[in-house]
Amino acid sequence: MTGGWWRGKSTPAKVETYTRWSFHFFGVAEVVAVAIPTLRILGSAVGVLLLTLTVLHAALCGVTASRALDWTRGHREQPVRLLWTLAAVTAVVAVTAVWISEHGPAGEDVDSAAGGIFGVVQIFGAGVISLGVRDRRRVYALVVGFAAGAAAVSFPLGMPGPAVLATSLAVLIGASFLAFTSVFSVWLLNAVYELDAARETRARLAVAEERLRFGRDLHDVMGRNLAVIALKSELAVQLARRERPEAVEQMIEVQRIAQESQREVRDVVRGYREADLEAELAGARGVLKAAGIDCEVSGPVEGLPDEVQSALGWVVREATTNVLRHGNAQRCAVCVRVEEDRVVLTVENDGVAGTASGSAGSGLAGLRERLAAVDGTLVAGPEGGTFRVVAEVPLVQEVVA
């Protein structure tokens, strides 16, 4: 069931989910990194205090990371107050840890636990706060500020000079790494969403361009003929009012032009609806591979009647569009089989959940209408972990013979 939940997500949604849980894991890593030394001294009030502070800071980091990512995706306003709250809590935890290390109960366990908390909370705090900052210079200032703050807090509380320098350097390196990770993760997430939006825009532009082409063709065919029909009809009206016999001839000419226009419109629509199967198979292979989907095409195409190729070509085109738009497939297979008196086309992909969501749309309904015109059938739906489209079109007897 978990696999189906994951497979049902689009690629951008997967990247976003992965990014969110990665930053939530930061909180888990923070607890694990400093809670183990703390467990050794849990018998004292100091141990309970250090563990409580660590868990509180880790939970606040998780909430802040989630809100910052929501802001990055435009789902909410920038969590400024939460960012300042995390910075303040980080400072409080760090000061408490270094004070306990220098002035609290004696013992290596206490010093180790307090020192670990002091460094880790600042590193993870700086990394998470960087998620909510867009300006790169502010990120640099944030990292340097945490490192300088580590020195400013440590030295007055009695930490030796070499230890202060080493701690500040460790905070600078660790915070820089996590801040870079945060900035890069946000950039990658936005880039994935922008690429997905660009692909959708490209598909819409392709549809719009095809509609414009069809509109231009209809205008070229119908514009002149309708103008002639209007002129001859007006002339026929004038002649009829004068009781001239030429009015009948003009109306006969109008009828002829109208019939000719009908024939030309049918030719335009027929050319618009026709699709070459071999060209569609090659185009599907290229488009799917460009989208990172392995595509395998098999079966004979030569010798099939034009009506069969046109109908099956539209099946390939629509199925490929569904794989790109609705599914989250990694593999797609297209197979053409000639069986006695029929041709069977199978398009199968492993993007079951996403493709199924688009199976009831107008695309497949339109394919069924086209196939019905040549006595063909279409069956589409999930089957055995895949989404399968099966189209069957009968062959004329001459081709079989």
Short mmCIF file of C-alpha atoms in Angstrom, two decimals:
data_model
loop_
_atom_site.label_atom_id
_atom_site.label_comp_id
_atom_site.label_asym_id
_atom_site.label_seq_id
_atom_site.Cartn_x
_atom_site.Cartn_y
_atom_site.Cartn_z
CA MET A 1 0.00 0.00 0.00
CA THR A 2 2.92 2.31 0.76
CA GLY A 3 4.33 1.63 -2.71
CA GLY A 4 1.01 2.60 -4.30
CA TRP A 5 0.93 5.84 -2.29
CA TRP A 6 4.42 6.70 -3.50
CA ARG A 7 3.81 5.64 -7.11
CA GLY A 8 0.63 7.69 -7.21
CA LYS A 9 2.57 10.91 -6.71
CA SER A 10 3.89 13.00 -9.57
CA THR A 11 7.64 13.52 -9.90
CA PRO A 12 7.54 17.05 -8.37
CA ALA A 13 5.40 15.75 -5.50
CA LYS A 14 7.91 12.96 -4.90
CA VAL A 15 10.78 15.44 -4.79
CA GLU A 16 8.84 17.65 -2.39
CA THR A 17 7.97 14.71 -0.11
CA TYR A 18 11.59 13.55 -0.13
CA THR A 19 12.81 17.08 0.69
CA ARG A 20 10.35 17.50 3.54
CA TRP A 21 11.20 14.19 5.16
CA SER A 22 14.91 14.85 4.74
CA PHE A 23 14.60 17.99 6.85
CA HIS A 24 12.36 16.21 9.34
CA PHE A 25 15.12 13.63 9.58
CA PHE A 26 17.42 16.44 10.68
CA GLY A 27 15.44 16.57 13.91
CA VAL A 28 15.77 12.81 14.37
CA ALA A 29 19.50 13.03 13.67
CA GLU A 30 19.83 15.84 16.21
CA VAL A 31 18.19 13.76 18.92
CA VAL A 32 20.24 10.67 18.08
CA ALA A 33 23.52 12.59 17.88
CA VAL A 34 23.26 14.17 21.31
CA ALA A 35 20.70 12.07 23.18
CA ILE A 36 22.94 9.01 23.51
CA PRO A 37 25.59 10.82 25.60
CA THR A 38 22.77 12.42 27.60
CA LEU A 39 21.27 9.04 28.47
CA ARG A 40 24.37 8.25 30.52
CA ILE A 41 23.52 11.01 32.99
CA LEU A 42 19.75 10.74 33.02
CA GLY A 43 19.92 9.90 36.71
CA SER A 44 20.43 13.55 37.47
CA ALA A 45 18.29 16.61 36.89
CA VAL A 46 20.97 17.90 34.52
CA GLY A 47 20.49 14.91 32.24
CA VAL A 48 16.73 15.37 32.12
CA LEU A 49 17.17 19.07 31.36
CA LEU A 50 19.64 18.44 28.51
CA LEU A 51 17.46 15.75 26.95
CA THR A 52 14.34 17.94 27.20
CA LEU A 53 16.10 20.87 25.59
CA THR A 54 17.38 18.66 22.76
CA VAL A 55 13.95 17.18 21.98
CA LEU A 56 12.31 20.64 22.17
CA HIS A 57 14.84 22.13 19.75
CA ALA A 58 14.54 19.17 17.33
CA ALA A 59 10.73 19.42 17.29
CA LEU A 60 10.90 23.17 16.67
CA CYS A 61 13.35 22.57 13.80
CA GLY A 62 10.89 20.12 12.19
CA VAL A 63 7.97 22.56 12.44
CA THR A 64 10.08 25.45 11.12
CA ALA A 65 11.36 23.39 8.18
CA SER A 66 7.81 22.41 7.23
CA ARG A 67 6.53 26.00 7.40
CA ALA A 68 9.55 27.33 5.49
CA LEU A 69 9.01 24.81 2.69
CA ASP A 70 5.33 25.80 2.55
CA TRP A 71 6.46 29.41 2.13
CA THR A 72 8.89 28.36 -0.60
CA ARG A 73 6.04 26.71 -2.51
CA GLY A 74 3.82 29.77 -2.02
CA HIS A 75 1.33 28.02 0.29
CA ARG A 76 1.76 30.43 3.21
CA GLU A 77 3.52 33.63 4.25
CA GLN A 78 7.16 33.66 5.33
CA PRO A 79 7.30 32.29 8.91
CA VAL A 80 9.34 35.21 10.24
CA ARG A 81 8.22 34.84 13.86
CA LEU A 82 8.92 31.12 13.82
CA LEU A 83 12.40 31.71 12.40
CA TRP A 84 13.18 34.21 15.16
CA THR A 85 11.72 31.82 17.74
CA LEU A 86 13.99 29.03 16.52
CA ALA A 87 17.00 31.37 16.64
CA ALA A 88 16.13 32.39 20.20
CA VAL A 89 15.57 28.81 21.38
CA THR A 90 18.84 27.78 19.74
CA ALA A 91 20.67 30.51 21.64
CA VAL A 92 19.02 29.55 24.94
CA VAL A 93 19.83 25.86 24.52
CA ALA A 94 23.43 26.61 23.50
CA VAL A 95 24.01 28.98 26.45
CA THR A 96 22.46 26.50 28.88
CA ALA A 97 24.61 23.67 27.52
CA VAL A 98 27.90 25.58 27.76
CA TRP A 99 27.02 26.89 31.22
CA ILE A 100 26.33 23.34 32.44
CA SER A 101 29.59 22.18 30.88
CA GLU A 102 31.64 24.86 32.64
CA HIS A 103 29.77 25.38 35.92
CA GLY A 104 27.52 22.34 36.32
CA PRO A 105 28.24 18.91 37.85
CA ALA A 106 31.73 17.60 37.26
CA GLY A 107 32.31 14.62 35.02
CA GLU A 108 33.32 13.75 31.49
CA ASP A 109 29.82 12.51 30.66
CA VAL A 110 28.30 15.88 31.53
CA ASP A 111 30.96 17.78 29.57
CA SER A 112 30.57 15.49 26.54
CA ALA A 113 26.78 15.70 26.48
CA ALA A 114 26.67 19.46 27.05
CA GLY A 115 29.40 20.13 24.49
CA GLY A 116 27.64 17.99 21.88
CA ILE A 117 24.36 19.79 22.43
CA PHE A 118 26.09 23.18 22.25
CA GLY A 119 27.52 22.50 18.78
CA VAL A 120 24.72 20.40 17.27
CA VAL A 121 21.81 22.73 18.08
CA GLN A 122 23.63 25.67 16.45
CA ILE A 123 24.53 23.68 13.34
CA PHE A 124 21.02 22.32 12.82
CA GLY A 125 19.44 25.63 13.83
CA ALA A 126 21.42 27.53 11.19
CA GLY A 127 20.63 24.93 8.53
CA VAL A 128 16.87 25.00 9.15
CA ILE A 129 16.67 28.80 9.42
CA SER A 130 18.38 29.00 6.01
CA LEU A 131 15.26 27.39 4.51
CA GLY A 132 13.28 30.51 5.33
CA VAL A 133 15.79 32.98 3.87
CA ARG A 134 15.96 33.75 0.15
CA ASP A 135 18.80 36.27 -0.01
CA ARG A 136 22.13 34.46 -0.37
CA ARG A 137 23.99 37.22 1.48
CA ARG A 138 21.68 36.78 4.46
CA VAL A 139 22.46 33.06 4.46
CA TYR A 140 26.18 33.87 4.57
CA ALA A 141 25.58 36.35 7.40
CA LEU A 142 23.47 33.76 9.23
CA VAL A 143 26.19 31.12 9.15
CA VAL A 144 28.95 33.54 10.16
CA GLY A 145 26.70 34.95 12.88
CA PHE A 146 26.13 31.51 14.43
CA ALA A 147 29.86 30.78 14.39
CA ALA A 148 30.68 34.17 15.95
CA GLY A 149 27.88 33.70 18.46
CA ALA A 150 29.37 30.37 19.50
CA ALA A 151 32.65 32.14 20.33
CA ALA A 152 30.91 35.08 21.99
CA VAL A 153 28.96 32.78 24.30
CA SER A 154 31.70 30.27 25.04
CA PHE A 155 34.54 32.57 26.04
CA PRO A 156 32.73 34.64 28.72
CA LEU A 157 31.39 31.46 30.36
CA GLY A 158 34.91 30.20 31.00
CA MET A 159 35.71 27.94 28.04
CA PRO A 160 39.45 27.91 27.20
CA GLY A 161 40.60 29.90 24.16
CA PRO A 162 41.64 26.90 21.96
CA ALA A 163 38.36 25.18 22.73
CA VAL A 164 36.43 28.33 21.80
CA LEU A 165 38.27 28.55 18.48
CA ALA A 166 37.74 24.85 17.70
CA THR A 167 34.06 25.06 18.59
CA SER A 168 33.50 28.15 16.44
CA LEU A 169 35.24 26.52 13.50
CA ALA A 170 33.15 23.35 13.88
CA VAL A 171 29.95 25.40 13.99
CA LEU A 172 31.05 27.39 10.93
CA ILE A 173 31.80 24.25 8.88
CA GLY A 174 28.71 22.32 9.98
CA ALA A 175 26.33 25.26 9.61
CA SER A 176 27.78 26.09 6.18
CA PHE A 177 27.19 22.54 4.99
CA LEU A 178 23.60 22.37 6.22
CA ALA A 179 22.84 25.88 4.94
CA PHE A 180 24.17 24.94 1.50
CA THR A 181 22.06 21.76 1.63
CA SER A 182 18.97 23.81 2.47
CA VAL A 183 19.51 26.39 -0.27
CA PHE A 184 20.28 23.73 -2.88
CA SER A 185 17.25 21.64 -1.86
CA VAL A 186 14.93 24.63 -2.26
CA TRP A 187 16.46 25.48 -5.63
CA LEU A 188 16.09 21.88 -6.82
CA LEU A 189 12.48 21.66 -5.64
CA ASN A 190 11.52 24.89 -7.42
CA ALA A 191 13.36 23.78 -10.56
CA VAL A 192 11.47 20.47 -10.68
CA TYR A 193 8.12 22.24 -10.35
CA GLU A 194 9.08 24.78 -13.01
CA LEU A 195 10.14 22.01 -15.41
CA ASP A 196 6.86 20.20 -14.83
CA ALA A 197 4.93 23.42 -15.46
CA ALA A 198 6.97 24.01 -18.61
CA ARG A 199 6.09 20.54 -19.89
CA GLU A 200 2.40 21.19 -19.28
CA THR A 201 2.71 24.55 -21.02
CA ARG A 202 4.42 22.93 -23.99
CA ALA A 203 1.61 20.39 -24.28
CA ARG A 204 -1.02 23.14 -24.15
CA LEU A 205 0.85 25.17 -26.76
CA ALA A 206 1.01 22.14 -29.05
CA VAL A 207 -2.76 21.72 -28.75
CA ALA A 208 -3.31 25.43 -29.34
CA GLU A 209 -1.05 25.38 -32.40
CA GLU A 210 -2.95 22.44 -33.84
CA ARG A 211 -6.23 24.25 -33.28
CA LEU A 212 -4.88 27.33 -35.03
CA ARG A 213 -3.74 25.23 -37.98
CA PHE A 214 -7.15 23.60 -38.21
CA GLY A 215 -8.82 27.02 -37.96
CA ARG A 216 -6.64 28.41 -40.75
CA ASP A 217 -7.46 25.44 -42.96
CA LEU A 218 -11.18 25.89 -42.39
CA HIS A 219 -10.91 29.62 -43.03
CA ASP A 220 -9.08 29.04 -46.30
CA VAL A 221 -11.69 26.53 -47.43
CA MET A 222 -14.84 28.23 -46.22
CA GLY A 223 -13.98 31.94 -46.41
CA ARG A 224 -14.02 32.29 -50.20
CA ASN A 225 -16.94 29.92 -50.73
CA LEU A 226 -19.14 31.61 -48.12
CA ALA A 227 -18.40 35.00 -49.65
CA VAL A 228 -19.44 33.71 -53.08
CA ILE A 229 -22.58 32.11 -51.62
CA ALA A 230 -23.53 35.39 -49.95
CA LEU A 231 -23.05 37.39 -53.15
CA LYS A 232 -24.94 34.93 -55.36
CA SER A 233 -27.76 34.63 -52.82
CA GLU A 234 -28.12 38.42 -52.78
CA LEU A 235 -28.12 38.48 -56.56
CA ALA A 236 -30.74 35.71 -56.66
CA VAL A 237 -32.96 37.72 -54.29
CA GLN A 238 -32.73 40.78 -56.53
CA LEU A 239 -33.49 38.72 -59.66
CA ALA A 240 -36.40 36.97 -57.94
CA ARG A 241 -37.93 40.31 -56.98
CA ARG A 242 -37.80 41.33 -60.64
CA GLU A 243 -39.25 37.95 -61.62
CA ARG A 244 -36.21 37.19 -63.73
CA PRO A 245 -35.62 33.49 -64.61
CA GLU A 246 -31.88 33.87 -63.96
CA ALA A 247 -32.65 33.73 -60.21
CA VAL A 248 -33.09 29.93 -60.49
CA GLU A 249 -29.68 29.57 -62.12
CA GLN A 250 -28.07 31.62 -59.38
CA MET A 251 -29.64 29.45 -56.68
CA ILE A 252 -28.51 26.31 -58.50
CA GLU A 253 -24.99 27.77 -58.45
CA VAL A 254 -25.35 28.51 -54.72
CA GLN A 255 -26.39 24.90 -54.16
CA ARG A 256 -23.39 23.64 -56.11
CA ILE A 257 -20.97 25.82 -54.17
CA ALA A 258 -22.51 24.72 -50.86
CA GLN A 259 -22.12 21.06 -51.80
CA GLU A 260 -18.55 21.70 -52.89
CA SER A 261 -17.88 23.40 -49.56
CA GLN A 262 -19.21 20.38 -47.70
CA ARG A 263 -16.86 18.12 -49.64
CA GLU A 264 -13.86 20.37 -48.95
CA VAL A 265 -14.67 20.55 -45.22
CA ARG A 266 -14.86 16.75 -45.08
CA ASP A 267 -11.45 16.58 -46.76
CA VAL A 268 -9.99 18.99 -44.22
CA VAL A 269 -11.45 17.08 -41.29
CA ARG A 270 -10.35 13.76 -42.77
CA GLY A 271 -6.81 15.05 -43.14
CA TYR A 272 -6.94 16.40 -39.59
CA ARG A 273 -8.07 13.09 -38.18
CA GLU A 274 -5.74 10.85 -40.14
CA ALA A 275 -2.58 9.71 -38.37
CA ASP A 276 0.25 7.59 -39.74
CA LEU A 277 0.87 4.64 -37.40
CA GLU A 278 4.58 4.30 -38.15
CA ALA A 279 5.16 8.03 -37.61
CA GLU A 280 3.16 7.99 -34.39
CA LEU A 281 5.15 5.01 -33.05
CA ALA A 282 8.44 6.73 -33.82
CA GLY A 283 7.18 9.97 -32.25
CA ALA A 284 5.97 8.16 -29.13
CA ARG A 285 9.34 6.47 -28.70
CA GLY A 286 11.19 9.77 -29.02
CA VAL A 287 8.90 11.76 -26.74
CA LEU A 288 8.83 9.13 -23.99
CA LYS A 289 12.58 8.65 -24.03
CA ALA A 290 13.03 12.42 -23.83
CA ALA A 291 10.81 12.36 -20.72
CA GLY A 292 13.02 9.67 -19.14
CA ILE A 293 10.62 6.78 -19.81
CA ASP A 294 11.97 3.60 -21.40
CA CYS A 295 9.86 2.83 -24.47
CA GLU A 296 9.88 -0.44 -26.39
CA VAL A 297 8.03 -0.73 -29.72
CA SER A 298 7.47 -4.05 -31.47
CA GLY A 299 5.35 -5.52 -34.22
CA PRO A 300 4.74 -5.09 -37.98
CA VAL A 301 3.25 -1.90 -39.41
CA GLU A 302 3.77 -2.21 -43.16
CA GLY A 303 0.87 -3.33 -45.33
CA LEU A 304 -1.92 -2.26 -43.01
CA PRO A 305 -4.86 -0.40 -44.59
CA ASP A 306 -4.87 3.39 -44.27
CA GLU A 307 -8.05 3.35 -42.17
CA VAL A 308 -6.49 0.90 -39.73
CA GLN A 309 -3.25 2.86 -39.48
CA SER A 310 -5.12 6.11 -38.92
CA ALA A 311 -7.29 4.68 -36.14
CA LEU A 312 -4.39 2.95 -34.36
CA GLY A 313 -2.17 5.99 -34.83
CA TRP A 314 -4.63 8.04 -32.81
CA VAL A 315 -4.61 5.36 -30.11
CA VAL A 316 -0.81 5.62 -29.87
CA ARG A 317 -0.99 9.42 -29.75
CA GLU A 318 -3.62 9.56 -27.02
CA ALA A 319 -2.04 6.77 -24.95
CA THR A 320 1.34 8.51 -25.10
CA THR A 321 -0.25 11.78 -24.00
CA ASN A 322 -1.88 10.02 -21.04
CA VAL A 323 1.44 8.47 -20.00
CA LEU A 324 3.11 11.89 -20.05
CA ARG A 325 0.32 13.88 -18.41
CA HIS A 326 -1.41 11.53 -15.97
CA GLY A 327 1.01 8.74 -15.15
CA ASN A 328 4.33 8.50 -13.39
CA ALA A 329 5.70 5.69 -15.50
CA GLN A 330 9.26 4.45 -15.81
CA ARG A 331 8.58 1.98 -18.62
CA CYS A 332 6.19 1.80 -21.57
CA ALA A 333 5.75 -0.96 -24.15
CA VAL A 334 3.84 -0.67 -27.45
CA CYS A 335 3.08 -3.85 -29.36
CA VAL A 336 1.32 -4.32 -32.73
CA ARG A 337 0.05 -7.84 -33.58
CA VAL A 338 -1.73 -9.06 -36.69
CA GLU A 339 -4.07 -11.96 -35.81
CA GLU A 340 -5.96 -13.51 -38.72
CA ASP A 341 -8.66 -10.93 -39.45
CA ARG A 342 -7.73 -8.19 -37.01
CA VAL A 343 -4.92 -5.96 -35.75
CA VAL A 344 -4.30 -5.68 -31.99
CA LEU A 345 -2.42 -2.70 -30.55
CA THR A 346 -1.34 -2.85 -26.89
CA VAL A 347 0.11 0.11 -24.99
CA GLU A 348 1.25 -0.82 -21.49
CA ASN A 349 3.00 1.28 -18.85
CA ASP A 350 3.82 0.92 -15.17
CA GLY A 351 2.35 4.28 -14.08
CA VAL A 352 -0.86 2.64 -12.87
CA ALA A 353 -2.27 5.07 -10.32
CA GLY A 354 -1.66 8.27 -12.23
CA THR A 355 -2.80 6.94 -15.61
CA ALA A 356 -5.94 5.44 -14.17
CA SER A 357 -6.99 8.86 -12.94
CA GLY A 358 -7.22 10.01 -16.53
CA SER A 359 -8.82 6.90 -17.95
CA ALA A 360 -12.35 8.24 -17.77
CA GLY A 361 -11.60 11.46 -19.60
CA SER A 362 -12.73 12.59 -23.00
CA GLY A 363 -9.52 11.35 -24.69
CA LEU A 364 -10.29 7.65 -24.44
CA ALA A 365 -13.97 8.30 -25.17
CA GLY A 366 -12.93 10.01 -28.40
CA LEU A 367 -10.72 7.04 -29.29
CA ARG A 368 -13.64 4.66 -28.85
CA GLU A 369 -15.67 6.78 -31.27
CA ARG A 370 -12.88 6.72 -33.87
CA LEU A 371 -12.42 2.96 -33.50
CA ALA A 372 -16.16 2.38 -33.70
CA ALA A 373 -16.12 4.05 -37.13
CA VAL A 374 -13.94 1.17 -38.40
CA ASP A 375 -15.72 -1.51 -36.27
CA GLY A 376 -12.90 -1.48 -33.72
CA THR A 377 -12.91 -1.74 -29.92
CA LEU A 378 -10.90 -0.22 -27.10
CA VAL A 379 -10.31 -1.56 -23.59
CA ALA A 380 -8.32 0.46 -21.04
CA GLY A 381 -7.59 -0.02 -17.35
CA PRO A 382 -5.13 -1.24 -14.72
CA GLU A 383 -4.05 -4.86 -14.95
CA GLY A 384 -1.42 -6.68 -12.93
CA GLY A 385 0.49 -3.66 -11.71
CA THR A 386 0.36 -1.89 -15.07
CA PHE A 387 -2.06 0.29 -17.02
CA ARG A 388 -2.97 -1.28 -20.35
CA VAL A 389 -4.74 0.09 -23.41
CA VAL A 390 -5.80 -2.57 -25.95
CA ALA A 391 -7.26 -1.55 -29.32
CA GLU A 392 -8.56 -4.06 -31.85
CA VAL A 393 -9.38 -3.17 -35.45
CA PRO A 394 -10.63 -5.69 -38.05
CA LEU A 395 -8.74 -6.11 -41.34
CA VAL A 396 -10.42 -6.10 -44.72
CA GLN A 397 -10.50 -9.48 -46.41
CA GLU A 398 -8.23 -8.44 -49.31
CA VAL A 399 -5.35 -7.61 -46.97
CA VAL A 400 -5.67 -10.89 -45.10
CA ALA A 401 -5.64 -12.88 -48.32
#
